[in-house]
C-alpha cells in the first residue's frame, strides 16, 4: 500500500534493474541511487516509514541484491542521513547563487543601500602641534542589508546567523577623507575582521582603526587652548543615491575611552553631510572631537620660570653700581628667556595667523629685559663719569628724584640727596 512513493535514479547506467516495494506503508519515500550496476535489485520490505531517505552511492556490482530493513538499529555504512549545517548554508549562498562580492547587494539597481555607522572613540593617542596631525583609535560598526544573503532558518537546522570573513562579501568602501597616513591607503585603515549575517540579510561589520587625520589648530591661547578636530568618513566611489551613510547616534560612544595625559576630552558629535560635486552628491559622516589641553606641565616648566626670571630682572636696578654685575645679570636673564622662547617655537607650527599667548609673554619679557640692560649700562656710565659731566637740569631732577623715586620707594634717600645737590 503506497502513498506518494517516489523512486529516483540519477547518474546511473543500469541493465535489468528491478525494485520491489511490498507489504509496507510509505509516505514521501525517496530512493537515490548513484551507481553503475548490472542486474542490481533493491528490495525494501516490512516497514512503515515517513519521509524515508535512502542513499546508496559509488557502488559497482554484478548480480547483487541488497535488502535494507529501516526498522533495524544497525547503521549500514552505505547509508548516511545528511543534516543541513553552516557548510551547506555557505555553499548555497555563495556557490549555488553565484554571489559576486564586487556588486552592490541590491536586486533593483535604483535602490539605495543604507549604511548605518556606530562609532566608539577608544583613545586619543597624540596631537602633534608641529604637523597638526591627530592620531586616534576607533571602533566602528557598519550595518547594511544584503538582499542576496537571505535564507530560511527552518531549511538549515534552525541556523539564523552566520559569521564569515569580510572579504567574502560586498562591504562599503568606507574612506577617511582627511587621512594623512602615508603607509596605508584611504580605504585600508579598517581591519579585515569578520562579519555577522542574519537570515534576513542584515550584515554587521565591527572593525577597528588607528586614524591619522589633519587637524587645523588654533594656538592663540596656548597653553590654555581648546581644539576641535574632525574626521570625515564616507564612500569613496558610490554616490549618495547608491550608498547613504547614516550615523546611528549623535555622539561617539566613550564607554571604553582611555584618558590622554595631555588632552582632556570635552565632547564629541556625529553629523551626516551631503557634499555636492560636479559628478553628483556624496554622503559622509563627520566625527567632531572637542578637546582641551591640560596646562599643568607648561605652567611648571615654562610659565613659572618665566615669572621668576622677570622678578630677577628687577634686581638689576637694585644692584649697586660699584658691584659691576648689573649688566652681566641683565644679559644672563635675557639669554635664559631667549632659550625658553626657542623651546616654545619648536613645538608650535610656523604661522603668521596668530601668536600664542605664551610666546607673547616671552617676547614682551625679552623686550623689557633688553631695555633694563640698556638702562643699567646708562646708569653705570653716568655713575663712573662722576662730577666731570654737566649738571642735570633742575626739572629733570625733580621728575627723576621726585615722581620716579616715589614709585620705586626711594623717597627717604632721594630727599637727602636732593638737599645735598641743591
mmCIF file of C-alpha atoms in Angstrom:
data_model
loop_
_atom_site.group_PDB
_atom_site.id
_atom_site.type_symbol
_atom_site.label_atom_id
_atom_site.label_comp_id
_atom_site.label_asym_id
_atom_site.label_seq_id
_atom_site.Cartn_x
_atom_site.Cartn_y
_atom_site.Cartn_z
ATOM 1 C CA UNK A 1 0.000 0.000 0.000
ATOM 2 C CA UNK A 2 1.912 3.054 -1.211
ATOM 3 C CA UNK A 3 1.170 6.774 -0.969
ATOM 4 C CA UNK A 4 3.381 9.234 -2.879
ATOM 5 C CA UNK A 5 6.189 6.742 -3.358
ATOM 6 C CA UNK A 6 8.983 8.310 -5.424
ATOM 7 C CA UNK A 7 11.886 6.400 -6.900
ATOM 8 C CA UNK A 8 14.759 8.483 -8.353
ATOM 9 C CA UNK A 9 17.733 7.120 -10.304
ATOM 10 C CA UNK A 10 20.489 9.654 -11.172
ATOM 11 C CA UNK A 11 23.863 9.309 -12.901
ATOM 12 C CA UNK A 12 23.466 5.567 -13.307
ATOM 13 C CA UNK A 13 23.988 3.098 -16.083
ATOM 14 C CA UNK A 14 21.749 0.133 -15.335
ATOM 15 C CA UNK A 15 20.634 -3.063 -17.011
ATOM 16 C CA UNK A 16 17.610 -5.074 -15.854
ATOM 17 C CA UNK A 17 17.188 -3.016 -12.668
ATOM 18 C CA UNK A 18 14.320 -4.319 -10.523
ATOM 19 C CA UNK A 19 12.806 -2.563 -7.459
ATOM 20 C CA UNK A 20 10.163 -4.224 -5.318
ATOM 21 C CA UNK A 21 8.171 -2.444 -2.628
ATOM 22 C CA UNK A 22 5.695 -4.732 -0.833
ATOM 23 C CA UNK A 23 3.756 -5.024 2.446
ATOM 24 C CA UNK A 24 4.600 -1.525 3.572
ATOM 25 C CA UNK A 25 3.069 1.861 4.074
ATOM 26 C CA UNK A 26 5.353 4.633 2.776
ATOM 27 C CA UNK A 27 4.725 8.364 2.726
ATOM 28 C CA UNK A 28 7.063 10.573 0.658
ATOM 29 C CA UNK A 29 9.687 7.848 0.368
ATOM 30 C CA UNK A 30 12.720 8.793 -1.734
ATOM 31 C CA UNK A 31 15.461 6.492 -3.127
ATOM 32 C CA UNK A 32 18.619 7.961 -4.684
ATOM 33 C CA UNK A 33 20.935 5.502 -6.470
ATOM 34 C CA UNK A 34 24.196 6.898 -7.864
ATOM 35 C CA UNK A 35 25.838 3.741 -9.164
ATOM 36 C CA UNK A 36 26.964 1.744 -12.108
ATOM 37 C CA UNK A 37 25.157 -1.584 -11.705
ATOM 38 C CA UNK A 38 24.169 -4.662 -13.670
ATOM 39 C CA UNK A 39 21.155 -6.733 -12.619
ATOM 40 C CA UNK A 40 21.042 -4.844 -9.309
ATOM 41 C CA UNK A 41 17.962 -5.447 -7.202
ATOM 42 C CA UNK A 42 16.989 -3.306 -4.201
ATOM 43 C CA UNK A 43 14.110 -4.541 -2.016
ATOM 44 C CA UNK A 44 12.525 -2.715 0.898
ATOM 45 C CA UNK A 45 10.059 -4.877 2.849
ATOM 46 C CA UNK A 46 8.008 -4.875 6.053
ATOM 47 C CA UNK A 47 8.383 -1.246 7.016
ATOM 48 C CA UNK A 48 6.275 1.728 7.816
ATOM 49 C CA UNK A 49 8.158 4.969 7.213
ATOM 50 C CA UNK A 50 7.514 8.678 6.815
ATOM 51 C CA UNK A 51 9.915 10.877 4.845
ATOM 52 C CA UNK A 52 12.349 7.986 4.465
ATOM 53 C CA UNK A 53 15.566 8.750 2.588
ATOM 54 C CA UNK A 54 17.991 6.032 1.447
ATOM 55 C CA UNK A 55 21.229 6.964 -0.298
ATOM 56 C CA UNK A 56 23.450 4.355 -1.990
ATOM 57 C CA UNK A 57 26.484 5.854 -3.719
ATOM 58 C CA UNK A 58 29.625 4.767 -5.550
ATOM 59 C CA UNK A 59 28.898 1.037 -5.821
ATOM 60 C CA UNK A 60 29.686 -1.327 -8.617
ATOM 61 C CA UNK A 61 28.146 -4.792 -8.521
ATOM 62 C CA UNK A 62 27.054 -7.587 -10.792
ATOM 63 C CA UNK A 63 24.030 -9.647 -9.863
ATOM 64 C CA UNK A 64 23.980 -8.039 -6.407
ATOM 65 C CA UNK A 65 20.849 -7.987 -4.289
ATOM 66 C CA UNK A 66 20.685 -5.546 -1.366
ATOM 67 C CA UNK A 67 17.968 -5.629 1.267
ATOM 68 C CA UNK A 68 17.668 -2.800 3.837
ATOM 69 C CA UNK A 69 15.328 -3.009 6.806
ATOM 70 C CA UNK A 70 14.696 0.534 8.169
ATOM 71 C CA UNK A 71 13.480 -0.860 11.492
ATOM 72 C CA UNK A 72 16.936 -2.289 12.202
ATOM 73 C CA UNK A 73 19.159 -0.480 14.739
ATOM 74 C CA UNK A 74 22.309 -1.404 12.841
ATOM 75 C CA UNK A 75 23.822 1.500 10.886
ATOM 76 C CA UNK A 76 24.892 0.495 7.420
ATOM 77 C CA UNK A 77 27.996 2.469 6.315
ATOM 78 C CA UNK A 78 26.455 2.861 2.872
ATOM 79 C CA UNK A 79 23.505 4.774 4.310
ATOM 80 C CA UNK A 80 24.023 8.415 5.521
ATOM 81 C CA UNK A 81 21.437 10.891 6.796
ATOM 82 C CA UNK A 82 22.794 14.398 5.909
ATOM 83 C CA UNK A 83 21.596 17.240 8.157
ATOM 84 C CA UNK A 84 21.987 20.814 6.808
ATOM 85 C CA UNK A 85 24.722 22.798 8.589
ATOM 86 C CA UNK A 86 26.724 26.014 8.119
ATOM 87 C CA UNK A 87 28.842 24.418 5.395
ATOM 88 C CA UNK A 88 25.817 23.624 3.266
ATOM 89 C CA UNK A 89 24.408 27.086 4.006
ATOM 90 C CA UNK A 90 27.599 28.795 2.825
ATOM 91 C CA UNK A 91 27.663 26.648 -0.304
ATOM 92 C CA UNK A 92 24.073 27.516 -1.112
ATOM 93 C CA UNK A 93 24.609 31.242 -0.526
ATOM 94 C CA UNK A 94 27.875 31.716 -2.372
ATOM 95 C CA UNK A 95 28.193 28.852 -4.880
ATOM 96 C CA UNK A 96 24.673 27.900 -5.797
ATOM 97 C CA UNK A 97 23.576 31.532 -6.121
ATOM 98 C CA UNK A 98 26.897 32.626 -7.723
ATOM 99 C CA UNK A 99 27.444 35.534 -5.279
ATOM 100 C CA UNK A 100 29.602 38.433 -6.572
ATOM 101 C CA UNK A 101 31.269 40.493 -3.831
ATOM 102 C CA UNK A 102 32.086 43.342 -6.231
ATOM 103 C CA UNK A 103 28.433 44.212 -6.924
ATOM 104 C CA UNK A 104 26.297 46.338 -4.629
ATOM 105 C CA UNK A 105 23.833 43.928 -2.935
ATOM 106 C CA UNK A 106 20.527 45.193 -4.328
ATOM 107 C CA UNK A 107 18.186 43.436 -6.725
ATOM 108 C CA UNK A 108 16.977 46.758 -8.121
ATOM 109 C CA UNK A 109 19.867 48.967 -9.170
ATOM 110 C CA UNK A 110 17.813 52.076 -8.360
ATOM 111 C CA UNK A 111 17.520 51.117 -4.682
ATOM 112 C CA UNK A 112 19.759 52.815 -2.109
ATOM 113 C CA UNK A 113 21.976 50.852 0.262
ATOM 114 C CA UNK A 114 21.701 52.476 3.694
ATOM 115 C CA UNK A 115 24.911 52.001 5.685
ATOM 116 C CA UNK A 116 24.427 52.738 9.391
ATOM 117 C CA UNK A 117 27.539 53.767 11.299
ATOM 118 C CA UNK A 118 28.190 53.455 15.044
ATOM 119 C CA UNK A 119 31.472 54.904 16.346
ATOM 120 C CA UNK A 120 33.298 54.200 19.604
ATOM 121 C CA UNK A 121 36.175 56.552 20.432
ATOM 122 C CA UNK A 122 38.704 54.387 22.234
ATOM 123 C CA UNK A 123 41.711 56.676 22.651
ATOM 124 C CA UNK A 124 43.281 59.987 21.642
ATOM 125 C CA UNK A 125 46.870 58.940 21.258
ATOM 126 C CA UNK A 126 48.591 62.114 20.113
ATOM 127 C CA UNK A 127 48.021 65.593 18.745
ATOM 128 C CA UNK A 128 51.182 66.796 17.046
ATOM 129 C CA UNK A 129 51.191 70.602 17.022
ATOM 130 C CA UNK A 130 54.068 70.950 14.573
ATOM 131 C CA UNK A 131 52.464 68.814 11.836
ATOM 132 C CA UNK A 132 48.861 69.465 13.003
ATOM 133 C CA UNK A 133 48.077 65.730 12.988
ATOM 134 C CA UNK A 134 45.640 63.934 15.291
ATOM 135 C CA UNK A 135 46.104 60.207 15.991
ATOM 136 C CA UNK A 136 43.142 58.263 17.417
ATOM 137 C CA UNK A 137 41.997 54.681 17.966
ATOM 138 C CA UNK A 138 38.431 53.952 16.821
ATOM 139 C CA UNK A 139 35.980 51.082 16.947
ATOM 140 C CA UNK A 140 33.444 51.333 14.134
ATOM 141 C CA UNK A 141 30.357 49.224 13.433
ATOM 142 C CA UNK A 142 28.769 49.348 9.968
ATOM 143 C CA UNK A 143 25.422 47.681 9.257
ATOM 144 C CA UNK A 144 23.525 47.312 5.985
ATOM 145 C CA UNK A 145 21.201 44.875 4.206
ATOM 146 C CA UNK A 146 22.470 42.419 1.601
ATOM 147 C CA UNK A 147 19.493 41.283 -0.457
ATOM 148 C CA UNK A 148 21.414 38.297 -1.836
ATOM 149 C CA UNK A 149 22.270 36.783 1.569
ATOM 150 C CA UNK A 150 18.883 35.600 2.843
ATOM 151 C CA UNK A 151 17.666 32.104 3.795
ATOM 152 C CA UNK A 152 15.004 30.235 5.711
ATOM 153 C CA UNK A 153 16.379 29.014 9.075
ATOM 154 C CA UNK A 154 13.982 26.037 9.009
ATOM 155 C CA UNK A 155 15.802 24.680 5.959
ATOM 156 C CA UNK A 156 19.184 24.736 7.739
ATOM 157 C CA UNK A 157 18.535 23.179 11.133
ATOM 158 C CA UNK A 158 17.472 26.499 12.705
ATOM 159 C CA UNK A 159 20.621 28.464 11.749
ATOM 160 C CA UNK A 160 19.629 32.154 11.787
ATOM 161 C CA UNK A 161 23.072 33.808 11.852
ATOM 162 C CA UNK A 162 26.357 33.280 10.065
ATOM 163 C CA UNK A 163 29.891 34.603 10.701
ATOM 164 C CA UNK A 164 32.299 34.737 7.761
ATOM 165 C CA UNK A 165 35.374 36.771 6.693
ATOM 166 C CA UNK A 166 34.544 40.239 5.417
ATOM 167 C CA UNK A 167 36.451 39.624 2.204
ATOM 168 C CA UNK A 168 33.856 37.093 1.034
ATOM 169 C CA UNK A 169 31.010 39.585 0.683
ATOM 170 C CA UNK A 170 30.382 43.113 -0.523
ATOM 171 C CA UNK A 171 31.378 45.750 2.002
ATOM 172 C CA UNK A 172 31.090 49.524 1.555
ATOM 173 C CA UNK A 173 34.314 51.310 0.661
ATOM 174 C CA UNK A 174 34.328 53.477 3.766
ATOM 175 C CA UNK A 175 37.059 56.080 3.411
ATOM 176 C CA UNK A 176 38.637 58.529 5.846
ATOM 177 C CA UNK A 177 38.679 61.612 3.634
ATOM 178 C CA UNK A 178 41.159 63.701 5.655
ATOM 179 C CA UNK A 179 43.606 60.885 6.406
ATOM 180 C CA UNK A 180 47.327 61.702 6.323
ATOM 181 C CA UNK A 181 48.627 58.175 6.925
ATOM 182 C CA UNK A 182 51.330 57.653 4.324
ATOM 183 C CA UNK A 183 51.716 53.900 4.915
ATOM 184 C CA UNK A 184 48.047 52.986 4.399
ATOM 185 C CA UNK A 185 45.636 53.927 1.679
ATOM 186 C CA UNK A 186 42.426 55.807 2.305
ATOM 187 C CA UNK A 187 40.372 52.592 2.390
ATOM 188 C CA UNK A 188 42.979 50.412 4.136
ATOM 189 C CA UNK A 189 42.648 51.863 7.617
ATOM 190 C CA UNK A 190 39.953 49.371 8.660
ATOM 191 C CA UNK A 191 40.967 45.962 9.975
ATOM 192 C CA UNK A 192 39.795 42.939 7.954
ATOM 193 C CA UNK A 193 37.587 41.455 10.671
ATOM 194 C CA UNK A 194 34.701 39.001 10.265
ATOM 195 C CA UNK A 195 31.113 39.997 9.532
ATOM 196 C CA UNK A 196 27.886 38.654 11.033
ATOM 197 C CA UNK A 197 24.965 37.966 8.691
ATOM 198 C CA UNK A 198 21.374 37.338 9.789
ATOM 199 C CA UNK A 199 18.930 35.222 7.824
ATOM 200 C CA UNK A 200 17.121 38.424 6.770
ATOM 201 C CA UNK A 201 20.277 39.673 5.039
ATOM 202 C CA UNK A 202 21.326 42.209 7.698
ATOM 203 C CA UNK A 203 25.132 42.465 7.752
ATOM 204 C CA UNK A 204 27.094 43.763 10.756
ATOM 205 C CA UNK A 205 30.763 44.618 10.316
ATOM 206 C CA UNK A 206 32.637 45.516 13.510
ATOM 207 C CA UNK A 207 36.116 46.802 12.777
ATOM 208 C CA UNK A 208 38.902 48.817 14.393
ATOM 209 C CA UNK A 209 41.198 51.501 13.043
ATOM 210 C CA UNK A 210 44.074 53.752 14.034
ATOM 211 C CA UNK A 211 43.474 57.049 12.292
ATOM 212 C CA UNK A 212 45.815 59.901 11.461
ATOM 213 C CA UNK A 213 43.927 62.971 10.330
ATOM 214 C CA UNK A 214 44.598 66.628 9.680
ATOM 215 C CA UNK A 215 43.549 68.978 12.481
ATOM 216 C CA UNK A 216 43.897 72.724 11.917
ATOM 217 C CA UNK A 217 44.973 74.093 15.303
ATOM 218 C CA UNK A 218 44.189 77.455 16.866
ATOM 219 C CA UNK A 219 47.066 78.084 19.286
ATOM 220 C CA UNK A 220 46.477 81.747 20.072
ATOM 221 C CA UNK A 221 45.738 80.834 23.727
ATOM 222 C CA UNK A 222 48.488 78.205 24.028
ATOM 223 C CA UNK A 223 48.905 76.501 26.538
ATOM 224 C CA UNK A 224 45.304 77.198 27.658
ATOM 225 C CA UNK A 225 43.849 76.318 24.268
ATOM 226 C CA UNK A 226 40.933 74.122 23.185
ATOM 227 C CA UNK A 227 40.797 72.341 19.839
ATOM 228 C CA UNK A 228 38.032 70.865 17.668
ATOM 229 C CA UNK A 229 39.263 68.177 15.279
ATOM 230 C CA UNK A 230 37.111 66.439 12.670
ATOM 231 C CA UNK A 231 37.109 63.130 10.790
ATOM 232 C CA UNK A 232 35.087 62.712 7.604
ATOM 233 C CA UNK A 233 34.075 59.121 6.796
ATOM 234 C CA UNK A 234 32.116 58.150 3.706
ATOM 235 C CA UNK A 235 32.049 56.136 0.498
ATOM 236 C CA UNK A 236 34.784 56.952 -1.989
ATOM 237 C CA UNK A 237 33.082 55.751 -5.195
ATOM 238 C CA UNK A 238 29.328 55.459 -4.554
ATOM 239 C CA UNK A 239 27.033 58.464 -4.851
ATOM 240 C CA UNK A 240 24.560 59.322 -2.102
ATOM 241 C CA UNK A 241 21.661 57.755 -4.015
ATOM 242 C CA UNK A 242 23.649 54.490 -4.147
ATOM 243 C CA UNK A 243 25.232 54.326 -0.675
ATOM 244 C CA UNK A 244 23.872 56.582 2.051
ATOM 245 C CA UNK A 245 25.999 56.733 5.223
ATOM 246 C CA UNK A 246 23.834 57.374 8.297
ATOM 247 C CA UNK A 247 25.053 57.805 11.914
ATOM 248 C CA UNK A 248 23.085 55.771 14.447
ATOM 249 C CA UNK A 249 23.721 58.269 17.254
ATOM 250 C CA UNK A 250 24.666 61.945 17.554
ATOM 251 C CA UNK A 251 27.691 61.321 19.783
ATOM 252 C CA UNK A 252 30.513 58.807 19.769
ATOM 253 C CA UNK A 253 30.486 56.121 22.440
ATOM 254 C CA UNK A 254 33.188 56.829 25.053
ATOM 255 C CA UNK A 255 32.417 53.987 27.450
ATOM 256 C CA UNK A 256 35.854 52.424 26.861
ATOM 257 C CA UNK A 257 37.753 55.688 26.426
ATOM 258 C CA UNK A 258 41.371 55.716 27.647
ATOM 259 C CA UNK A 259 42.337 59.124 29.028
ATOM 260 C CA UNK A 260 45.164 61.082 27.469
ATOM 261 C CA UNK A 261 47.885 62.626 29.642
ATOM 262 C CA UNK A 262 47.949 65.916 27.743
ATOM 263 C CA UNK A 263 44.401 66.354 26.432
ATOM 264 C CA UNK A 264 41.012 66.237 28.144
ATOM 265 C CA UNK A 265 38.020 65.099 26.098
ATOM 266 C CA UNK A 266 35.194 67.647 26.322
ATOM 267 C CA UNK A 267 32.609 66.436 23.811
ATOM 268 C CA UNK A 268 32.032 64.532 20.560
ATOM 269 C CA UNK A 269 29.489 64.963 17.758
ATOM 270 C CA UNK A 270 28.392 62.886 14.771
ATOM 271 C CA UNK A 271 26.769 64.709 11.857
ATOM 272 C CA UNK A 272 25.610 63.494 8.452
ATOM 273 C CA UNK A 273 26.635 65.618 5.470
ATOM 274 C CA UNK A 274 25.850 65.687 1.771
ATOM 275 C CA UNK A 275 28.526 67.259 -0.402
ATOM 276 C CA UNK A 276 27.652 68.179 -3.968
ATOM 277 C CA UNK A 277 30.344 67.682 -6.599
ATOM 278 C CA UNK A 278 30.210 68.039 -10.351
ATOM 279 C CA UNK A 279 29.519 64.334 -10.858
ATOM 280 C CA UNK A 280 26.926 64.115 -8.084
ATOM 281 C CA UNK A 281 26.297 64.240 -4.336
ATOM 282 C CA UNK A 282 28.226 62.135 -1.828
ATOM 283 C CA UNK A 283 27.197 61.187 1.695
ATOM 284 C CA UNK A 284 29.560 61.209 4.667
ATOM 285 C CA UNK A 285 29.574 61.290 8.455
ATOM 286 C CA UNK A 286 31.687 63.874 10.290
ATOM 287 C CA UNK A 287 33.024 62.988 13.730
ATOM 288 C CA UNK A 288 33.952 66.147 15.679
ATOM 289 C CA UNK A 289 36.180 65.796 18.740
ATOM 290 C CA UNK A 290 36.357 68.693 21.208
ATOM 291 C CA UNK A 291 39.441 68.528 23.433
ATOM 292 C CA UNK A 292 41.123 70.808 25.970
ATOM 293 C CA UNK A 293 44.818 70.952 26.806
ATOM 294 C CA UNK A 294 45.907 70.184 30.363
ATOM 295 C CA UNK A 295 48.214 73.160 31.129
ATOM 296 C CA UNK A 296 49.918 71.972 34.341
ATOM 297 C CA UNK A 297 53.030 70.742 32.562
ATOM 298 C CA UNK A 298 53.532 74.054 30.774
ATOM 299 C CA UNK A 299 52.796 76.065 33.910
ATOM 300 C CA UNK A 300 55.617 74.439 35.863
ATOM 301 C CA UNK A 301 58.144 74.152 33.034
ATOM 302 C CA UNK A 302 57.621 77.419 31.123
ATOM 303 C CA UNK A 303 55.316 79.955 32.748
ATOM 304 C CA UNK A 304 56.571 79.906 36.349
ATOM 305 C CA UNK A 305 60.273 80.014 35.324
ATOM 306 C CA UNK A 306 59.491 82.991 33.103
ATOM 307 C CA UNK A 307 57.875 84.841 36.005
ATOM 308 C CA UNK A 308 60.878 84.104 38.235
ATOM 309 C CA UNK A 309 63.267 85.400 35.598
ATOM 310 C CA UNK A 310 61.266 88.609 35.346
ATOM 311 C CA UNK A 311 61.489 89.056 39.129
ATOM 312 C CA UNK A 312 65.251 88.529 38.964
ATOM 313 C CA UNK A 313 65.440 91.105 36.177
ATOM 314 C CA UNK A 314 64.077 93.745 38.568
ATOM 315 C CA UNK A 315 67.103 93.112 40.799
ATOM 316 C CA UNK A 316 69.255 94.716 38.119
ATOM 317 C CA UNK A 317 68.032 98.130 39.324
ATOM 318 C CA UNK A 318 68.737 97.265 42.972
ATOM 319 C CA UNK A 319 72.369 96.272 42.496
ATOM 320 C CA UNK A 320 74.912 98.947 43.438
ATOM 321 C CA UNK A 321 76.824 100.365 40.530
ATOM 322 C CA UNK A 322 80.114 99.530 42.268
ATOM 323 C CA UNK A 323 79.316 95.800 42.187
ATOM 324 C CA UNK A 324 79.967 95.582 38.460
ATOM 325 C CA UNK A 325 77.267 92.908 37.979
ATOM 326 C CA UNK A 326 74.337 94.989 36.806
ATOM 327 C CA UNK A 327 74.945 94.409 33.094
ATOM 328 C CA UNK A 328 76.062 90.777 33.430
ATOM 329 C CA UNK A 329 72.919 89.885 35.424
ATOM 330 C CA UNK A 330 70.682 91.504 32.829
ATOM 331 C CA UNK A 331 72.406 89.718 29.945
ATOM 332 C CA UNK A 332 72.200 86.336 31.736
ATOM 333 C CA UNK A 333 68.464 86.653 32.335
ATOM 334 C CA UNK A 334 67.984 87.804 28.740
ATOM 335 C CA UNK A 335 69.754 84.707 27.403
ATOM 336 C CA UNK A 336 67.674 82.431 29.653
ATOM 337 C CA UNK A 337 64.426 83.884 28.313
ATOM 338 C CA UNK A 338 65.686 83.519 24.750
ATOM 339 C CA UNK A 339 66.325 79.799 25.322
ATOM 340 C CA UNK A 340 62.791 79.331 26.672
ATOM 341 C CA UNK A 341 61.383 81.150 23.674
ATOM 342 C CA UNK A 342 63.223 78.752 21.357
ATOM 343 C CA UNK A 343 61.665 75.800 23.195
ATOM 344 C CA UNK A 344 58.210 77.193 22.518
ATOM 345 C CA UNK A 345 58.806 77.810 18.818
ATOM 346 C CA UNK A 346 59.953 74.190 18.360
ATOM 347 C CA UNK A 347 56.558 72.855 19.492
ATOM 348 C CA UNK A 348 54.155 75.141 17.641
ATOM 349 C CA UNK A 349 53.505 75.422 13.893
ATOM 350 C CA UNK A 350 55.229 78.188 11.982
ATOM 351 C CA UNK A 351 52.383 80.500 11.066
ATOM 352 C CA UNK A 352 51.722 84.222 10.869
ATOM 353 C CA UNK A 353 47.994 83.943 11.502
ATOM 354 C CA UNK A 354 48.393 84.103 15.271
ATOM 355 C CA UNK A 355 50.998 84.344 18.035
ATOM 356 C CA UNK A 356 50.485 82.032 21.036
ATOM 357 C CA UNK A 357 49.799 83.669 24.380
ATOM 358 C CA UNK A 358 52.881 82.140 25.985
ATOM 359 C CA UNK A 359 55.057 83.303 23.100
ATOM 360 C CA UNK A 360 53.687 86.833 23.544
ATOM 361 C CA UNK A 361 54.662 86.740 27.219
ATOM 362 C CA UNK A 362 58.208 85.628 26.475
ATOM 363 C CA UNK A 363 58.547 88.162 23.669
ATOM 364 C CA UNK A 364 57.438 91.023 25.906
ATOM 365 C CA UNK A 365 59.786 89.808 28.653
ATOM 366 C CA UNK A 366 62.743 89.801 26.277
ATOM 367 C CA UNK A 367 61.969 93.382 25.214
ATOM 368 C CA UNK A 368 61.727 94.589 28.820
ATOM 369 C CA UNK A 369 64.934 92.810 29.813
ATOM 370 C CA UNK A 370 66.762 94.304 26.870
ATOM 371 C CA UNK A 371 65.549 97.765 27.916
ATOM 372 C CA UNK A 372 66.582 97.184 31.547
ATOM 373 C CA UNK A 373 70.043 96.043 30.470
ATOM 374 C CA UNK A 374 70.498 99.158 28.353
ATOM 375 C CA UNK A 375 69.319 101.251 31.293
ATOM 376 C CA UNK A 376 71.909 99.590 33.514
ATOM 377 C CA UNK A 377 74.597 100.492 31.001
ATOM 378 C CA UNK A 378 73.433 104.125 31.075
ATOM 379 C CA UNK A 379 73.416 104.182 34.875
ATOM 380 C CA UNK A 380 76.955 102.806 35.039
ATOM 381 C CA UNK A 381 78.121 105.328 32.502
ATOM 382 C CA UNK A 382 76.718 108.239 34.487
ATOM 383 C CA UNK A 383 77.971 106.815 37.778
ATOM 384 C CA UNK A 384 81.568 106.382 36.723
ATOM 385 C CA UNK A 385 81.602 109.669 34.803
ATOM 386 C CA UNK A 386 81.403 111.301 38.225
ATOM 387 C CA UNK A 387 81.480 115.054 38.635
ATOM 388 C CA UNK A 388 83.135 115.660 35.310
ATOM 389 C CA UNK A 389 79.868 115.946 33.433
ATOM 390 C CA UNK A 390 77.387 118.788 33.227
ATOM 391 C CA UNK A 391 74.766 119.284 35.897
ATOM 392 C CA UNK A 392 71.400 117.637 35.383
ATOM 393 C CA UNK A 393 68.676 120.173 34.595
ATOM 394 C CA UNK A 394 66.506 121.007 37.583
ATOM 395 C CA UNK A 395 63.147 119.911 36.005
ATOM 396 C CA UNK A 396 64.644 116.521 35.123
ATOM 397 C CA UNK A 397 65.998 116.171 38.645
ATOM 398 C CA UNK A 398 62.594 116.883 40.097
ATOM 399 C CA UNK A 399 60.977 114.305 37.802
ATOM 400 C CA UNK A 400 63.522 111.547 38.411
ATOM 401 C CA UNK A 401 64.107 112.099 42.096
ATOM 402 C CA UNK A 402 60.537 113.074 42.811
ATOM 403 C CA UNK A 403 57.898 111.119 40.922
ATOM 404 C CA UNK A 404 60.070 108.164 39.917
ATOM 405 C CA UNK A 405 61.587 107.906 43.391
ATOM 406 C CA UNK A 406 58.161 107.637 44.994
ATOM 407 C CA UNK A 407 57.181 104.862 42.591
ATOM 408 C CA UNK A 408 60.397 102.961 43.384
ATOM 409 C CA UNK A 409 60.047 103.559 47.150
ATOM 410 C CA UNK A 410 63.291 105.572 47.295
ATOM 411 C CA UNK A 411 61.817 108.739 48.806
ATOM 412 C CA UNK A 412 63.867 108.977 52.075
ATOM 413 C CA UNK A 413 67.224 108.564 50.358
ATOM 414 C CA UNK A 414 66.335 110.804 47.448
ATOM 415 C CA UNK A 415 65.213 113.612 49.757
ATOM 416 C CA UNK A 416 68.625 113.689 51.418
ATOM 417 C CA UNK A 417 70.309 113.572 48.033
ATOM 418 C CA UNK A 418 68.213 116.472 46.730
ATOM 419 C CA UNK A 419 69.179 118.579 49.718
ATOM 420 C CA UNK A 420 72.825 117.869 49.017
ATOM 421 C CA UNK A 421 72.693 118.747 45.341
ATOM 422 C CA UNK A 422 70.630 121.885 45.864
#
